[in-house]
Amino acid sequence: MRTGDGYGEMLLAALEQDGELLEIVEREDGFIMASRFGPQAYFAPYANWPSRQRRALRLARGRVLDVGAGAGRVALHLQEKGHDVVAIDASPGAVEVCRRRGVRDARVLRVEDVDESLGVFDTVVMYGNNLSLLGSRARAPRLLRRLAAITSDRARILGECLDPYTTEDSHHLAYHEHNRSRGRMGGQIRIRIRYRDVATPWFDYLFQSRAELKEILDGTGWTLARTIEDDPPLYIAVIEKDARARAARTD
Amino acid sequence: MRTGDGYGEMLLAALEQDGELLEIVEREDGFIMASRFGPQAYFAPYANWPSRQRRALRLARGRVLDVGAGAGRVALHLQEKGHDVVAIDASPGAVEVCRRRGVRDARVLRVEDVDESLGVFDTVVMYGNNLSLLGSRARAPRLLRRLAAITSDRARILGECLDPYTTEDSHHLAYHEHNRSRGRMGGQIRIRIRYRDVATPWFDYLFQSRAELKEILDGTGWTLARTIEDDPPLYIAVIEKDARARAARTD
């Protein structure tokens, strides 16, 4: 088994073979699952997206940063709508797929490495659970401040996540407990994607409840305006600049 | 991660949740793949089986041993047709699924442990690649002699397999080479099934060409009568007792 861009190789294979995409995710404790994607997820046209994603995207405006762009469906849709979009993904394979599918500005970049050279954004989209790229309680504020620094005063983050605490699955509940016992938030999962002979490096994904998200946002320059949901425990957090919240209060 | 009956837990979950079944198979070198099953495979009604399986099953007669019965589809069909069927599977969960679905005689038993206490069979069915349970060049003759000992003189094995050597996949070709370099047949794969937090023990699956199968059968009391195929590289080997082959020649 190699360590490498298993995620990107999977997306490239799905693009080239036009086949069904079965994504295998392994948690550090060996818990493993496969999910079926394809037209209905990474490559889905706008009309087939979950309604929460379509509804939340109406709040996108101006220049957009698409974080964890995957196969580029969000970037492509927003481009067509006339937005200036920069799509970033840590996976070179994913960025290759974005480019082949027509995303005009797709870059291999981890969200924690964004900086002012990208210009100023009015909207940050983190769909497909990518709000979980906040990663951990320690890492999240740094990342949010970095996003604050490269966005306009009235910027919004549209971030999709899931509330991990509604599960009744004993394996997941035990994992939450194990997390807490080692000083992590319950919903922090260390996972990797496996595809054929390649595994991605392990990475942290932070699932969080709305209350936890509010607490994390505190002091970062961002505030939770509202959430949009149609299929709990999934939700999209509409996160706005504090400045805007303050302005709204004084209107 | 536990080592246990991941295969059976997967089938039980599919039975109870009536959901899509995604089977994750991991090879010893870390190569991993997920396959989508469900109504179309383990739980498929006869009408939805591949035609080679339906055609070959017309050759079933008398008392039947269903080896690696899985969710019991073959046993259930043959029961309905009036056959006396014993279904065996190494997986307790699979046997539980067989029983719940109505298989009258389902037993937790590995094929290498069958003995005369089961009575005499006229047909042995090894569908769904289960002819590969022959396992290895060393193990196959022992297992075939054991099957010869518990079957009637005119018995048949209907065994499904695939020819591993038609692939152009460089990973698989390299694995074949690695096998040969350590004295194994090219198509011997050491795999396990993973389901949630459980992995089955590693087990050997022997994919073999027709020529290899003929060579393996030599001296075991069995002979390859013909193969039935509709979707290469998969094939069903119709294997008959040497006695019958001899009798046919002198008819």
XYZ file of C-alpha atoms in Angstrom:
502
model
C 0.000 0.000 0.000
C 1.260 3.451 -0.918
C 0.510 6.679 0.884
C -0.573 9.207 -1.682
C -3.432 10.905 -3.442
C -5.981 8.128 -3.180
C -8.805 10.621 -3.196
C -7.631 12.231 -6.410
C -6.955 8.905 -8.091
C -10.480 7.837 -7.216
C -11.990 10.988 -8.728
C -9.816 10.699 -11.841
C -10.877 7.092 -12.329
C -14.526 8.049 -11.927
C -14.066 10.816 -14.494
C -12.259 8.639 -17.003
C -14.280 5.479 -16.649
C -17.572 7.224 -16.084
C -18.196 4.456 -13.593
C -19.758 4.188 -10.226
C -17.611 5.677 -7.529
C -17.299 3.765 -4.285
C -15.425 5.772 -1.690
C -13.781 3.851 1.134
C -13.133 5.787 4.332
C -11.134 4.222 7.151
C -11.008 5.647 10.655
C -7.826 5.370 12.705
C -9.407 2.662 14.883
C -9.996 0.447 11.847
C -13.687 1.254 11.470
C -14.273 1.267 7.735
C -17.115 2.155 5.460
C -17.842 2.465 1.781
C -20.171 5.046 0.319
C -21.661 5.108 -3.090
C -21.206 8.344 -4.939
C -21.273 9.288 -8.553
C -23.760 11.402 -10.412
C -25.512 11.988 -7.110
C -22.561 13.509 -5.286
C -19.123 14.585 -6.514
C -20.193 14.905 -10.134
C -23.827 15.850 -9.604
C -25.392 18.574 -11.692
C -27.006 21.363 -9.665
C -30.525 20.016 -10.136
C -29.596 16.830 -8.281
C -28.008 18.456 -5.248
C -29.671 18.224 -1.866
C -32.031 21.159 -1.433
C -30.051 22.576 1.527
C -27.063 22.985 -0.803
C -29.110 24.718 -3.463
C -30.848 26.955 -0.913
C -27.640 27.960 0.845
C -25.896 28.733 -2.429
C -28.402 31.521 -3.079
C -26.492 33.336 -0.337
C -23.266 33.182 -2.319
C -22.201 36.512 -3.722
C -19.183 38.159 -5.274
C -15.871 36.411 -5.461
C -15.972 32.831 -4.199
C -13.407 30.496 -2.653
C -14.488 26.857 -3.044
C -12.673 24.904 -0.324
C -12.169 21.192 -0.909
C -13.518 21.508 -4.415
C -13.466 17.780 -5.188
C -14.652 17.212 -8.734
C -15.585 20.891 -9.049
C -19.366 20.789 -9.112
C -19.808 23.907 -6.914
C -17.125 25.877 -8.711
C -18.571 24.981 -12.117
C -22.064 26.008 -11.106
C -20.945 29.338 -9.647
C -18.738 30.052 -12.657
C -21.762 29.581 -14.898
C -23.674 32.011 -12.729
C -20.978 34.592 -13.401
C -19.015 34.417 -10.161
C -15.255 34.691 -10.072
C -14.322 31.412 -8.393
C -11.074 30.011 -7.042
C -11.309 26.272 -6.338
C -8.776 24.761 -3.982
C -8.191 21.193 -2.974
C -5.299 19.485 -1.214
C -5.547 16.678 -3.758
C -3.652 17.144 -7.051
C -5.934 14.560 -8.639
C -9.041 16.449 -7.584
C -7.624 19.688 -8.997
C -6.832 17.885 -12.241
C -10.454 16.704 -12.390
C -11.672 20.259 -11.709
C -9.549 21.615 -14.554
C -10.575 18.912 -17.005
C -14.190 19.636 -16.228
C -13.744 23.321 -16.932
C -13.009 25.025 -13.615
C -10.992 28.045 -14.718
C -8.976 28.620 -11.537
C -8.292 25.416 -9.610
C -5.261 25.139 -7.356
C -3.606 22.491 -5.241
C -3.810 24.176 -1.856
C -4.793 23.179 1.642
C -7.229 25.538 3.321
C -4.724 26.228 6.090
C -2.299 27.570 3.497
C -4.558 30.197 1.907
C -3.127 33.697 1.973
C -3.600 37.195 0.561
C -2.014 36.240 -2.750
C -5.388 34.713 -3.670
C -7.091 38.099 -3.441
C -10.193 38.969 -1.446
C -13.277 36.755 -1.349
C -16.883 37.542 -0.535
C -17.992 33.941 -0.077
C -16.266 30.787 1.127
C -18.043 27.541 0.236
C -17.189 24.391 2.197
C -19.719 21.851 0.950
C -19.734 18.078 1.346
C -18.843 18.147 5.053
C -15.891 20.379 4.332
C -16.632 22.667 7.258
C -15.123 19.685 9.080
C -11.763 20.695 7.603
C -11.648 23.004 10.625
C -9.998 19.827 11.895
C -9.752 20.234 15.641
C -10.547 22.600 18.478
C -6.982 23.909 18.395
C -6.739 24.280 14.657
C -10.162 25.739 13.907
C -9.574 29.316 15.221
C -6.307 29.691 13.312
C -8.001 28.591 10.142
C -11.026 30.826 10.681
C -8.814 33.847 11.317
C -6.941 33.087 8.132
C -10.231 32.990 6.224
C -11.239 36.238 7.905
C -8.029 37.846 6.641
C -8.702 37.039 2.992
C -12.400 37.959 2.903
C -14.342 41.175 2.628
C -16.184 42.749 5.542
C -19.521 41.317 4.478
C -18.203 37.887 3.641
C -20.005 34.654 4.344
C -18.890 31.089 4.874
C -21.369 28.460 3.680
C -20.086 25.439 5.523
C -21.566 21.961 5.517
C -21.113 19.700 8.492
C -23.000 17.159 10.531
C -23.950 17.007 14.162
C -22.160 13.878 15.372
C -24.096 13.560 18.614
C -27.436 12.389 17.247
C -26.069 8.941 16.411
C -27.103 5.899 18.405
C -24.346 3.783 16.916
C -22.364 2.352 19.801
C -19.123 2.354 17.819
C -19.386 6.048 17.110
C -20.444 6.860 20.673
C -17.451 4.929 22.002
C -15.198 6.835 19.612
C -16.594 10.147 20.916
C -15.783 9.025 24.455
C -12.303 7.933 23.466
C -11.804 11.364 21.896
C -12.854 13.168 25.040
C -10.593 10.990 27.168
C -7.615 12.213 25.149
C -8.653 15.856 25.166
C -10.275 16.015 21.750
C -13.756 17.176 20.898
C -16.111 14.211 20.595
C -16.719 14.662 16.892
C -13.111 14.830 15.760
C -12.387 11.871 13.530
C -9.008 10.895 12.160
C -9.583 9.255 8.811
C -8.055 8.442 5.482
C -9.448 7.627 2.056
C -8.356 4.347 0.534
C -8.488 3.656 -3.164
C -6.996 0.501 -4.678
C -3.368 0.398 -3.485
C -3.250 3.983 -2.201
C -4.208 5.476 1.122
C -4.246 9.212 1.709
C -2.338 10.428 4.750
C -4.474 10.451 7.883
C -6.328 13.717 8.331
C -8.630 15.181 10.954
C -12.239 15.981 10.273
C -14.135 17.879 12.947
C -17.849 17.146 13.113
C -19.492 19.578 15.465
C -22.872 20.454 16.866
C -24.249 23.932 16.296
C -23.468 24.850 19.912
C -19.881 23.728 19.501
C -19.574 25.655 16.265
C -20.808 28.824 17.955
C -18.261 28.390 20.688
C -15.464 27.766 18.189
C -16.371 30.858 16.176
C -16.178 33.081 19.232
C -13.295 35.524 18.874
C -12.395 34.514 15.328
C -14.172 37.396 13.573
C -17.034 35.132 12.496
C -20.485 34.448 13.867
C -23.102 31.808 13.141
C -26.017 33.597 11.446
C -28.191 30.548 10.899
C -28.234 26.985 9.702
C -30.025 25.424 6.746
C -30.983 21.776 6.858
C -33.193 19.268 5.100
C -31.664 15.947 6.118
C -30.464 15.894 9.742
C -27.896 15.432 11.138
C -26.426 17.241 8.130
C -26.612 21.012 8.159
C -25.167 24.004 6.359
C -23.908 26.753 8.619
C -24.247 30.292 7.298
C -21.369 32.058 8.989
C -20.944 35.803 8.659
C -18.334 38.351 9.562
C -18.836 39.813 13.024
C -18.669 43.254 11.468
C -21.788 42.548 9.493
C -23.550 41.153 12.534
C -22.681 44.306 14.452
C -23.856 46.500 11.603
C -27.115 44.566 11.425
C -27.703 45.133 15.128
C -27.254 48.884 14.756
C -29.400 49.235 11.598
C -10.624 -3.289 14.791
C -11.823 -6.723 15.740
C -11.132 -9.947 13.908
C -14.404 -11.781 13.512
C -17.364 -12.519 11.307
C -17.363 -9.317 9.278
C -18.883 -11.117 6.329
C -21.782 -12.442 8.373
C -22.364 -9.128 10.106
C -22.516 -7.469 6.707
C -25.111 -9.960 5.435
C -27.162 -9.678 8.629
C -27.171 -5.896 8.359
C -28.254 -6.107 4.725
C -31.052 -8.495 5.705
C -32.256 -6.386 8.622
C -31.926 -2.972 7.080
C -32.910 -4.040 3.592
C -30.260 -1.606 2.482
C -27.638 -1.515 -0.150
C -24.768 -3.807 0.607
C -21.267 -2.527 -0.001
C -18.693 -5.244 0.449
C -15.122 -4.159 1.170
C -12.405 -6.651 0.272
C -8.801 -5.983 1.289
C -5.864 -7.912 -0.115
C -2.836 -8.621 2.055
C -0.781 -5.985 0.192
C -3.282 -3.278 1.129
C -5.053 -3.208 -2.231
C -8.676 -2.546 -1.363
C -11.921 -2.453 -3.242
C -15.595 -2.052 -2.575
C -18.290 -3.817 -4.546
C -21.929 -3.042 -4.640
C -24.177 -5.981 -4.010
C -27.712 -6.320 -2.864
C -30.725 -7.593 -4.684
C -28.488 -8.258 -7.666
C -26.113 -10.634 -5.912
C -26.285 -12.243 -2.462
C -30.029 -11.792 -2.134
C -30.982 -12.015 -5.793
C -34.043 -13.995 -6.855
C -33.338 -16.649 -9.479
C -34.664 -14.519 -12.340
C -31.956 -11.925 -11.717
C -28.992 -14.282 -11.633
C -26.402 -14.206 -14.399
C -27.447 -16.597 -17.145
C -24.373 -18.823 -16.644
C -25.562 -19.519 -13.099
C -29.082 -20.382 -14.227
C -27.831 -22.534 -17.091
C -25.349 -24.441 -14.968
C -27.915 -25.074 -12.261
C -29.971 -27.143 -14.713
C -27.193 -29.697 -14.239
C -27.896 -29.950 -10.536
C -29.563 -33.195 -9.502
C -30.305 -35.176 -6.416
C -28.976 -34.178 -3.042
C -27.075 -30.881 -3.090
C -24.277 -29.419 -0.988
C -24.205 -25.613 -1.292
C -20.683 -24.516 -0.378
C -20.251 -20.950 0.856
C -23.985 -20.445 0.883
C -23.848 -16.730 1.761
C -27.376 -15.395 2.073
C -28.795 -18.698 0.803
C -30.105 -17.789 -2.629
C -28.904 -21.021 -4.303
C -30.081 -23.239 -1.448
C -33.491 -21.559 -1.378
C -33.972 -21.961 -5.106
C -32.971 -25.625 -5.114
C -35.143 -26.340 -2.063
C -38.103 -24.900 -3.922
C -37.303 -27.147 -6.851
C -37.550 -30.139 -4.510
C -33.898 -30.858 -3.874
C -32.600 -31.956 -0.501
C -30.031 -29.218 0.205
C -27.391 -28.791 2.880
C -26.031 -25.240 2.939
C -22.682 -24.661 4.595
C -20.776 -21.474 5.267
C -17.814 -20.713 7.499
C -19.612 -17.567 8.634
C -22.087 -17.931 11.533
C -23.777 -14.718 10.414
C -24.266 -16.024 6.892
C -25.774 -19.243 8.258
C -28.090 -17.186 10.454
C -29.195 -15.248 7.370
C -29.765 -18.534 5.475
C -31.936 -19.865 8.296
C -33.948 -16.677 8.660
C -34.613 -16.711 4.939
C -35.898 -20.272 5.081
C -32.999 -22.563 4.284
C -33.976 -25.756 6.119
C -30.498 -27.219 6.680
C -27.812 -24.558 7.049
C -24.650 -25.273 9.013
C -21.576 -23.366 10.119
C -18.908 -25.457 8.427
C -15.820 -24.795 6.358
C -15.626 -26.806 3.154
C -12.368 -28.419 4.302
C -14.222 -29.846 7.301
C -17.018 -31.658 5.460
C -17.230 -35.365 6.224
C -19.438 -38.435 5.822
C -21.740 -37.355 8.657
C -23.403 -35.032 6.128
C -24.485 -38.003 3.993
C -23.892 -38.465 0.271
C -24.393 -35.690 -2.273
C -25.029 -35.791 -6.004
C -24.212 -32.150 -6.659
C -21.858 -29.647 -5.056
C -22.552 -26.002 -5.882
C -19.794 -23.433 -5.388
C -21.214 -20.237 -6.864
C -20.062 -16.663 -6.470
C -16.379 -17.464 -7.064
C -16.521 -20.149 -4.403
C -14.590 -22.636 -6.499
C -11.750 -20.355 -5.380
C -12.201 -21.811 -1.903
C -9.890 -24.521 -3.236
C -7.471 -22.010 -1.742
C -4.048 -23.003 -3.000
C -2.227 -25.538 -5.141
C -1.369 -27.551 -2.021
C -4.792 -27.410 -0.453
C -6.966 -27.974 -3.522
C -6.331 -31.755 -3.993
C -7.044 -32.536 -0.342
C -10.285 -30.631 -0.547
C -11.308 -32.214 -3.855
C -10.637 -35.715 -2.487
C -12.752 -34.871 0.511
C -15.602 -33.803 -1.759
C -15.106 -36.994 -3.790
C -15.502 -39.033 -0.601
C -18.924 -37.569 0.260
C -20.452 -37.669 -3.223
C -22.064 -40.324 -5.369
C -20.349 -41.882 -8.360
C -22.136 -39.647 -10.836
C -21.728 -36.474 -8.822
C -20.999 -33.053 -10.259
C -19.364 -29.938 -8.921
C -20.727 -26.701 -10.366
C -17.968 -24.318 -9.438
C -17.710 -20.642 -10.292
C -14.335 -18.992 -10.654
C -12.555 -16.446 -12.768
C -9.523 -16.625 -14.971
C -7.112 -14.178 -13.334
C -4.735 -13.934 -16.275
C -6.877 -11.891 -18.647
C -6.422 -8.732 -16.577
C -4.260 -5.871 -17.826
C -4.242 -4.195 -14.424
C -0.623 -3.633 -13.470
C -1.344 -4.042 -9.761
C -2.875 -7.459 -10.295
C -0.148 -8.546 -12.716
C 2.507 -7.516 -10.181
C 0.680 -9.486 -7.510
C 0.664 -12.580 -9.754
C 4.421 -12.184 -10.179
C 4.927 -11.753 -6.452
C 2.925 -14.941 -5.923
C 5.049 -16.920 -8.339
C 8.230 -15.619 -6.750
C 7.138 -17.119 -3.445
C 6.015 -20.414 -4.917
C 2.294 -19.734 -5.138
C 0.086 -19.982 -8.187
C -0.347 -16.569 -9.804
C -4.052 -16.310 -9.024
C -3.892 -17.080 -5.330
C -5.051 -14.040 -3.394
C -4.941 -13.627 0.360
C -7.852 -11.421 1.326
C -10.214 -10.473 4.093
C -13.629 -8.872 4.227
C -13.937 -5.717 6.278
C -17.218 -4.472 7.637
C -17.421 -1.533 10.038
C -15.073 -2.394 12.938
C -14.650 -6.071 12.047
C -12.253 -7.800 9.694
C -12.553 -11.480 8.884
C -9.379 -13.519 9.312
C -7.232 -13.541 6.183
C -8.149 -16.356 3.833
C -6.853 -17.675 0.520
C -8.883 -17.557 -2.637
C -7.493 -19.390 -5.668
C -8.441 -17.914 -9.012
C -7.355 -20.258 -11.763
C -7.410 -20.594 -15.508
C -9.160 -23.582 -17.065
C -5.776 -25.155 -17.830
C -4.688 -24.784 -14.223
C -7.967 -26.238 -13.022
C -7.547 -29.292 -15.237
C -4.072 -29.811 -13.870
C -5.280 -29.433 -10.279
C -8.108 -31.936 -10.802
C -5.724 -34.567 -12.091
C -5.595 -37.491 -9.693
C -8.311 -36.180 -7.374
C -11.147 -38.326 -8.746
C -12.626 -35.372 -10.648
C -12.386 -34.171 -14.218
C -13.374 -30.941 -15.974
C -16.287 -31.821 -18.263
C -16.880 -28.306 -19.610
C -17.226 -24.678 -18.687
C -20.186 -22.354 -19.006
C -19.634 -18.653 -19.388
C -21.437 -15.495 -20.380
C -19.269 -12.767 -18.873
C -15.540 -13.507 -19.135
C -13.280 -13.809 -17.239
C -15.935 -15.438 -15.016
C -16.807 -19.037 -15.752
C -18.605 -21.967 -14.201
C -16.693 -25.238 -14.293
C -18.792 -28.374 -14.620
C -16.649 -30.949 -12.872
C -17.617 -34.628 -12.904
C -16.438 -37.761 -11.215
C -13.733 -39.592 -13.166
C -15.849 -42.735 -12.868
C -18.552 -41.106 -14.890
C -16.118 -39.871 -17.484
C -14.780 -43.402 -17.799
C -18.264 -44.883 -18.015
C -19.215 -42.350 -20.697
C -16.203 -43.351 -22.764
C -17.208 -47.036 -22.653
C -20.930 -46.490 -23.297
